[in-house]
Coordinates of C-alpha atoms in Angstrom, one line a residue:
M11 CA -4.3 70.7 139.1
S12 CA -6.4 67.6 139.3
E13 CA -4.9 64.1 138.9
Q14 CA -6.8 63.5 135.9
Q15 CA -5.8 66.9 134.4
R16 CA -2.2 66.1 135.3
A17 CA -2.4 62.3 133.6
E18 CA -4.2 64.0 130.7
R19 CA -1.2 66.6 130.4
T20 CA 1.3 64.2 130.7
E21 CA 0.0 62.1 127.9
R22 CA -0.1 64.4 125.2
R23 CA 2.3 63.6 122.1
V24 CA 5.2 66.1 121.9
V25 CA 6.5 66.2 118.4
V26 CA 10.3 68.0 118.2
A27 CA 11.3 69.2 114.7
G28 CA 14.8 69.0 114.8
A29 CA 17.5 67.1 116.3
G30 CA 20.2 69.5 116.8
M31 CA 21.2 70.8 120.4
A32 CA 17.7 72.6 120.9
G33 CA 15.7 69.9 119.5
V34 CA 17.4 67.4 122.2
Q35 CA 17.5 69.8 124.8
T36 CA 14.1 70.4 125.0
A37 CA 13.1 66.1 124.6
V38 CA 15.7 65.9 127.7
A39 CA 14.1 68.8 129.8
L40 CA 10.3 67.1 129.3
R41 CA 11.8 64.3 130.9
E42 CA 13.6 66.1 133.6
Q43 CA 10.3 68.0 134.3
G44 CA 8.4 65.0 134.7
F45 CA 6.6 64.8 131.2
T46 CA 6.0 60.9 131.0
G47 CA 3.8 61.6 127.2
P48 CA 5.3 60.3 124.2
V49 CA 7.9 62.7 122.7
T50 CA 9.3 61.8 119.4
L51 CA 12.3 63.7 118.1
I52 CA 12.5 64.4 114.2
G53 CA 16.0 64.9 112.3
A54 CA 16.6 65.9 108.9
E55 CA 20.3 64.2 109.2
P56 CA 20.6 60.1 109.3
H57 CA 23.4 60.9 112.1
Q58 CA 22.5 60.3 115.9
P59 CA 21.8 63.8 116.9
Y60 CA 25.4 65.7 117.6
D61 CA 26.9 68.9 118.6
R62 CA 28.1 71.3 116.3
P63 CA 30.6 73.4 118.1
P64 CA 33.1 70.4 117.3
L65 CA 32.6 70.3 113.7
S66 CA 35.1 73.5 113.0
K67 CA 37.6 72.2 115.5
A68 CA 38.1 68.4 116.5
V69 CA 36.1 66.8 113.7
L70 CA 37.2 68.9 110.8
L71 CA 41.0 68.3 112.2
G72 CA 40.5 64.4 112.3
K73 CA 40.6 64.9 116.1
A74 CA 37.4 63.1 116.4
E75 CA 35.2 61.1 114.3
E76 CA 31.7 62.7 115.5
S77 CA 30.5 64.6 118.2
A78 CA 27.4 62.5 119.2
F79 CA 25.6 63.4 122.1
D80 CA 25.9 61.1 125.1
I81 CA 22.3 60.7 125.7
D82 CA 20.2 57.6 126.2
F83 CA 17.3 58.2 124.2
E84 CA 16.1 54.5 124.5
G85 CA 16.7 55.1 128.3
L86 CA 14.6 58.2 128.5
D87 CA 11.8 57.1 126.0
I88 CA 12.6 59.4 123.4
T89 CA 11.4 57.8 119.5
L90 CA 14.3 59.2 117.3
R91 CA 13.3 59.5 113.4
L92 CA 16.4 60.2 111.8
G93 CA 16.8 61.0 107.9
C94 CA 13.2 62.3 108.1
E95 CA 12.6 65.8 106.3
V96 CA 10.0 68.3 108.0
T97 CA 8.0 69.9 105.3
G98 CA 5.1 71.8 106.5
V99 CA 2.6 72.0 109.6
R100 CA -0.9 71.5 109.1
A101 CA -2.0 73.2 112.6
G102 CA -5.7 72.6 112.1
A103 CA -5.4 68.7 111.9
H104 CA -2.6 69.0 114.4
E105 CA -0.1 67.3 112.2
L106 CA 3.3 67.7 110.7
D107 CA 4.3 66.7 107.4
T108 CA 7.6 64.9 106.9
S109 CA 9.3 62.8 104.1
G110 CA 8.3 59.9 106.1
G111 CA 4.6 60.7 106.1
P112 CA 2.4 63.1 108.4
V113 CA 2.9 63.0 112.1
R114 CA 0.4 63.6 114.7
Y115 CA 1.4 66.0 117.6
D116 CA -0.5 67.4 120.5
V117 CA 2.4 69.6 121.4
L118 CA 4.7 70.7 118.4
V119 CA 8.4 72.2 119.1
L120 CA 9.9 73.7 116.3
A121 CA 13.6 73.6 117.0
T122 CA 14.9 73.5 113.1
G123 CA 18.0 75.8 113.7
A124 CA 19.5 77.9 111.0
E125 CA 21.0 77.0 107.5
P126 CA 24.2 78.6 105.9
V127 CA 23.9 81.1 103.2
A128 CA 25.3 80.1 99.9
L129 CA 27.3 82.3 97.8
P130 CA 25.4 83.4 94.8
G131 CA 26.5 82.1 91.6
S132 CA 28.6 79.2 93.5
E133 CA 25.9 76.3 93.6
G134 CA 26.9 73.1 92.1
I135 CA 30.7 74.2 91.5
P136 CA 33.1 71.7 92.7
G137 CA 35.1 72.8 95.8
V138 CA 32.8 75.2 97.3
H139 CA 31.6 74.4 100.8
L140 CA 29.4 75.1 103.6
L141 CA 30.5 74.0 107.2
R142 CA 27.3 73.3 109.1
T143 CA 26.9 69.7 109.4
L144 CA 28.4 66.4 110.1
D145 CA 28.7 65.7 106.2
D146 CA 30.3 68.9 105.6
A147 CA 33.4 68.7 108.0
A148 CA 33.7 65.1 106.5
R149 CA 34.1 66.2 102.8
L150 CA 36.5 69.1 104.3
R151 CA 38.6 66.8 106.0
P152 CA 40.5 65.6 103.1
V153 CA 41.3 68.9 102.0
L154 CA 43.1 69.7 104.9
E155 CA 44.8 66.8 105.2
A156 CA 46.0 67.2 101.7
G157 CA 47.3 71.2 102.4
H158 CA 45.4 72.1 99.7
P159 CA 45.0 76.3 99.6
V160 CA 41.8 77.2 100.8
V161 CA 39.7 80.5 100.6
V162 CA 37.5 81.3 102.9
V163 CA 34.8 83.8 102.0
G164 CA 33.6 85.9 104.9
A165 CA 35.6 86.8 108.3
G166 CA 32.7 86.4 110.7
W167 CA 32.7 83.6 113.6
I168 CA 33.0 80.5 111.5
G169 CA 35.2 81.7 108.5
A170 CA 37.6 82.7 111.4
E171 CA 37.2 79.3 113.1
F172 CA 37.7 77.6 110.0
A173 CA 40.8 79.8 109.0
T174 CA 42.3 78.9 112.5
A175 CA 41.7 74.8 111.7
A176 CA 43.2 75.1 108.1
R177 CA 45.9 77.1 109.3
A178 CA 46.5 74.6 111.9
A179 CA 46.5 72.1 108.8
G180 CA 49.3 73.7 107.4
C181 CA 47.2 75.0 104.5
E182 CA 47.5 78.1 102.7
V183 CA 44.7 80.2 103.4
T184 CA 43.3 83.5 102.3
V185 CA 40.1 85.0 103.8
V186 CA 37.7 87.5 101.7
E187 CA 35.5 89.7 103.7
A188 CA 33.5 92.5 101.9
A189 CA 33.5 94.8 105.0
D190 CA 36.7 96.9 106.1
R191 CA 37.3 94.6 109.2
P192 CA 36.4 91.2 110.6
L193 CA 33.2 90.5 112.7
A194 CA 31.8 93.2 111.0
G195 CA 28.1 92.3 111.7
A196 CA 28.9 91.3 115.4
L197 CA 31.1 93.8 116.7
P198 CA 31.9 97.8 116.6
A199 CA 34.8 98.7 114.3
E200 CA 37.1 100.0 117.3
V201 CA 37.0 96.6 118.8
A202 CA 36.6 94.4 115.8
A203 CA 39.6 96.3 114.0
P204 CA 42.3 94.9 116.2
M205 CA 41.1 91.4 115.2
A206 CA 42.6 91.9 111.8
A207 CA 45.9 91.3 113.0
W208 CA 45.4 88.0 114.3
Y209 CA 45.0 86.8 111.2
E210 CA 48.5 87.6 109.8
E211 CA 50.1 86.6 112.8
S212 CA 48.4 83.0 112.2
G213 CA 50.1 83.1 108.8
A214 CA 46.8 83.5 107.0
R215 CA 45.8 86.2 104.6
L216 CA 43.2 88.6 105.2
L217 CA 41.5 90.7 102.2
T218 CA 39.0 93.1 103.6
G219 CA 36.9 95.3 101.1
A220 CA 36.9 92.5 98.8
R221 CA 34.6 91.0 96.9
V222 CA 34.0 87.5 94.8
A223 CA 32.9 87.8 91.3
R224 CA 32.9 84.2 90.4
V225 CA 34.1 81.1 91.6
E226 CA 35.8 78.6 89.0
P227 CA 36.9 75.1 89.4
G228 CA 40.5 75.4 91.4
T229 CA 40.3 79.5 91.5
V230 CA 38.3 82.3 93.2
V231 CA 38.1 85.6 90.7
L232 CA 37.4 88.9 92.9
T233 CA 35.6 91.7 91.3
D234 CA 39.0 93.7 91.3
G235 CA 40.0 91.0 88.8
R236 CA 42.6 89.3 91.4
T237 CA 42.9 85.6 91.0
L238 CA 42.8 83.6 94.1
P239 CA 44.1 79.6 94.1
A240 CA 41.9 77.6 95.6
G241 CA 41.8 74.1 96.5
A242 CA 38.5 74.5 98.5
V243 CA 36.3 77.6 98.8
V244 CA 34.7 77.6 102.4
V245 CA 31.7 80.2 102.5
G246 CA 30.8 81.7 105.9
I247 CA 28.8 84.7 105.1
G248 CA 25.9 84.4 107.7
A249 CA 22.9 82.1 108.6
R250 CA 19.3 82.5 108.7
P251 CA 16.5 80.7 110.5
A252 CA 15.8 77.4 108.8
T253 CA 11.7 78.1 108.2
G254 CA 11.2 78.4 104.7
W255 CA 9.1 74.9 105.3
L256 CA 6.8 76.6 107.3
A257 CA 5.1 78.5 104.7
G258 CA 1.5 78.7 104.5
S259 CA 1.3 77.0 108.4
G260 CA 0.1 80.2 109.8
I261 CA 2.7 80.5 112.1
A262 CA 4.1 84.3 112.6
L263 CA 7.7 84.7 111.0
G264 CA 9.5 88.2 111.9
P265 CA 11.3 89.6 108.8
E266 CA 14.6 88.1 109.1
G267 CA 12.6 84.5 108.9
S268 CA 12.6 83.7 112.4
V269 CA 9.6 82.5 114.3
T270 CA 8.3 85.1 116.5
A271 CA 8.0 83.4 119.7
D272 CA 6.7 85.1 123.1
A273 CA 8.7 85.1 126.5
A274 CA 7.3 81.3 126.9
L275 CA 8.7 80.5 123.6
R276 CA 5.1 79.9 122.3
T277 CA 4.4 80.8 118.6
S278 CA 1.6 82.6 117.2
L279 CA -0.5 78.9 116.9
P280 CA -2.0 77.0 119.8
D281 CA 0.1 74.0 121.0
V282 CA 3.4 75.2 118.8
Y283 CA 6.6 76.3 120.4
A284 CA 10.0 77.7 118.9
V285 CA 13.4 77.0 120.5
G286 CA 16.9 77.6 119.5
D287 CA 18.3 79.5 116.4
C288 CA 14.8 79.4 114.5
A289 CA 13.2 81.5 117.0
S290 CA 13.0 85.1 118.2
F291 CA 11.8 86.2 121.7
P292 CA 11.0 89.4 123.1
S293 CA 13.7 90.5 126.1
A294 CA 12.4 93.0 128.5
R295 CA 16.2 93.5 129.4
Y296 CA 16.9 95.1 126.1
G297 CA 13.7 96.2 125.1
T298 CA 13.8 94.7 121.9
R299 CA 13.3 91.3 119.8
L300 CA 16.5 89.0 120.0
V301 CA 17.7 86.4 117.2
V302 CA 20.4 84.6 119.0
H303 CA 22.2 81.9 116.7
H304 CA 24.6 80.6 119.7
W305 CA 25.0 77.4 121.2
D306 CA 23.8 78.9 124.8
N307 CA 20.6 79.9 123.5
A308 CA 20.0 76.5 122.0
L309 CA 20.6 75.0 125.5
Q310 CA 18.8 77.5 127.5
G311 CA 15.3 77.9 125.7
P312 CA 14.4 74.4 125.6
R313 CA 14.4 74.4 129.4
T314 CA 11.4 77.0 129.4
A315 CA 9.3 75.6 126.8
A316 CA 9.8 72.2 128.2
A317 CA 8.7 73.5 131.7
H318 CA 5.4 75.1 130.0
I319 CA 4.6 72.3 128.3
A320 CA 5.4 69.9 131.4
T321 CA 3.4 72.0 133.9
E322 CA 0.4 74.5 133.9
G323 CA 3.2 77.8 133.2
A324 CA 2.6 78.8 136.7
D325 CA 5.8 80.8 138.4
I326 CA 8.0 80.1 135.3
P327 CA 10.0 83.2 134.8
P328 CA 9.8 84.5 131.1
Y329 CA 12.8 83.6 128.9
D330 CA 15.2 86.7 129.0
P331 CA 18.7 85.3 129.1
V332 CA 21.8 87.3 129.1
P333 CA 23.1 86.3 125.5
Y334 CA 26.5 84.3 125.5
F335 CA 28.4 82.8 123.5
W336 CA 32.7 81.8 122.6
S337 CA 34.9 81.3 119.8
E338 CA 38.3 79.7 119.5
Q339 CA 40.3 81.5 116.8
F340 CA 44.2 81.9 116.2
G341 CA 45.0 80.8 119.9
R342 CA 42.3 83.2 121.4
F343 CA 39.5 82.3 123.7
V344 CA 37.3 84.9 122.8
Q345 CA 33.8 85.0 125.0
Y346 CA 30.8 87.7 124.7
A347 CA 27.7 88.5 126.9
G348 CA 24.9 90.7 126.6
H349 CA 23.6 92.6 123.8
H350 CA 25.6 96.2 123.2
A351 CA 23.5 97.6 120.2
D352 CA 22.1 100.4 122.4
A353 CA 25.0 100.9 124.5
D354 CA 26.2 104.5 125.0
T355 CA 29.6 104.1 126.8
L356 CA 32.4 101.7 125.6
L357 CA 35.1 101.0 128.3
W358 CA 38.4 99.4 127.4
R359 CA 39.9 97.2 129.8
G360 CA 43.6 96.4 128.5
D361 CA 45.4 97.1 125.4
P362 CA 44.1 95.0 122.3
A363 CA 47.4 94.6 121.1
E364 CA 48.3 92.7 124.0
P365 CA 47.0 88.5 124.6
A366 CA 44.4 89.2 127.0
W367 CA 41.8 92.2 127.0
S368 CA 38.4 92.9 127.4
V369 CA 35.6 96.0 126.3
C370 CA 32.5 96.7 128.5
W371 CA 29.2 98.5 127.2
L372 CA 27.3 100.3 129.6
R373 CA 23.8 101.8 129.3
E374 CA 22.6 105.0 131.5
G375 CA 25.6 103.8 133.7
A376 CA 24.3 99.9 133.7
L377 CA 26.5 97.0 132.2
V378 CA 24.7 95.5 129.1
A379 CA 27.5 93.7 127.2
V380 CA 31.1 92.7 127.7
V381 CA 33.4 90.9 125.2
A382 CA 36.6 89.1 126.5
V383 CA 39.7 88.4 125.0
G384 CA 41.4 85.5 127.4
R385 CA 40.1 87.3 130.5
P386 CA 37.6 84.6 131.4
R387 CA 37.3 86.2 135.0
D388 CA 36.1 89.5 133.1
L389 CA 33.2 87.5 131.5
A390 CA 32.0 85.2 134.4
Q391 CA 31.8 88.6 136.6
G392 CA 30.4 90.8 133.8
R393 CA 27.6 88.0 132.9
R394 CA 26.5 88.2 136.4
L395 CA 26.8 91.9 136.6
I396 CA 24.8 92.3 133.4
E397 CA 21.8 89.7 134.9
A398 CA 22.0 91.9 138.3
G399 CA 21.2 95.1 136.5
A400 CA 24.5 96.4 137.8
R401 CA 25.8 100.2 137.2
L402 CA 29.4 100.6 137.1
D403 CA 31.5 103.1 138.1
A404 CA 33.3 104.1 134.5
D405 CA 36.9 105.0 135.8
R406 CA 36.9 101.6 138.0
G407 CA 35.3 99.9 135.0
G408 CA 38.0 100.8 132.9
D409 CA 41.1 99.7 135.1
P410 CA 41.7 96.4 133.8
S411 CA 43.8 95.9 137.1
V412 CA 40.1 96.2 139.0
P413 CA 38.0 93.3 139.2
L414 CA 34.6 94.1 137.2
K415 CA 32.8 93.2 140.5
S416 CA 34.8 95.9 142.7
A417 CA 33.8 98.5 139.8
V418 CA 29.9 98.3 140.7
L419 CA 28.4 101.4 142.2
P420 CA 26.5 101.0 145.7

C-alpha cells in the first residue's frame, strides 16, 4: 500500500452504531490497529458506555452504581454521541439517519446488539420489567430492596441470574417456564434437567410446563388458573437482534433478524460491517451460520472488523471463534464453549448431583463443545482442544479424574 493510499484509508470516517461492548470494542480496536481517521460512536442511551453482565449482579443488588467502561474516549479521539437513536441507513448517500439528524460515514459498523422479547399482553402494565439496560436495573433495585415477591418468566440464563439476585436480596421468587426444564433452548434435556434442583436449593420455586395467561397489577395468572402474587414481574424469554431499524436499507438479514455478515464481518452492502449480538457469521468450524448473543463474541468480533477497516485485510484470518459464555447462578459458575448442535456423542464427567461436573460433546470423535459447572480446568482445556480440532478417547474423556488434555488421541 502506498503512503497516499494509506493516508486516504486512515482518513476515512468510521461511524459505529451502538455503544455497547461490541461498539466500544470496535472503536478501541480501530485505534489499536493504527487507524487515525475520525471515529464516532453513537449510543441510544444517555449513559457513558457500560458493560452489561454486572447489571444482573452487582448493579442490581446495589453493590455498584454503574459499570461504565474504563476507557478514555477523549484521549483516543473517539467522538461519543449519546442519547442518539439510529433510525435508518441510506447506503447510496453513505448516511446514517439518527434522532439527532443525518450522520455521514465512509465506513459504518452495525453494533446495535439485541433487544429482549416482551411478554405478549404485558405492555404498559405496572410492575413488568425487562433487564437489559442500566435504567432497567435501576428500576428493579428498589423492588429487591423492599423484598417484594417476584415472578420471573423464563428459566433461561437471564432468568436464572435474576432469580439468584432476588433470592440473595431475600425476595420470595417464583420462576415460570413453559418448557419442561430450565435452559430448554440452550442445552439438551439430559444436561439441563439436573439444573432444576438448583432453584429449590436456593429457595426459589420453579414451575415448569407453565404458561402465563395474563399479568394484572400485583398478580400473574397462569393458563391453568393458578395465581401468583408479584410485586414485580421480570421477563426473560429471549432476545432478538435489534435490527428492525434497518428495514429498507438493502442490508441482508437472516430469518431471525440478524445481519448476515461474512467471515470478515462485512454485510451485503459495501463499507458496512456488523459485529456482536446483531450479526450472524459463517462458521467453517461448525459448518453452519452462527448467531451468538454473548459477551465474548462482542469482545472478539470487533477485532476482526477493525483489522479489515484499518488495513487492506490481507492475512487476516476469517472470524470463526469457538463460542464461549458463562453464567453465575445459584452459587455456581457455569461455563460453556463450542456448539453442540451436530454432536453425536455426549460424555459426562462427574455426577450432576454434585457441586462440580462437566459434559463434553463429540462429533466423529472430535471435541466440539463442553459445559463446565465448577470445573474451570475442563473448560479451559476443552476450549483449547476444540480450537485445535482434537479427537478424544471417549473412555478417558468420560473419566473426571483424567485431565481432558490427557484424553486426546494421538
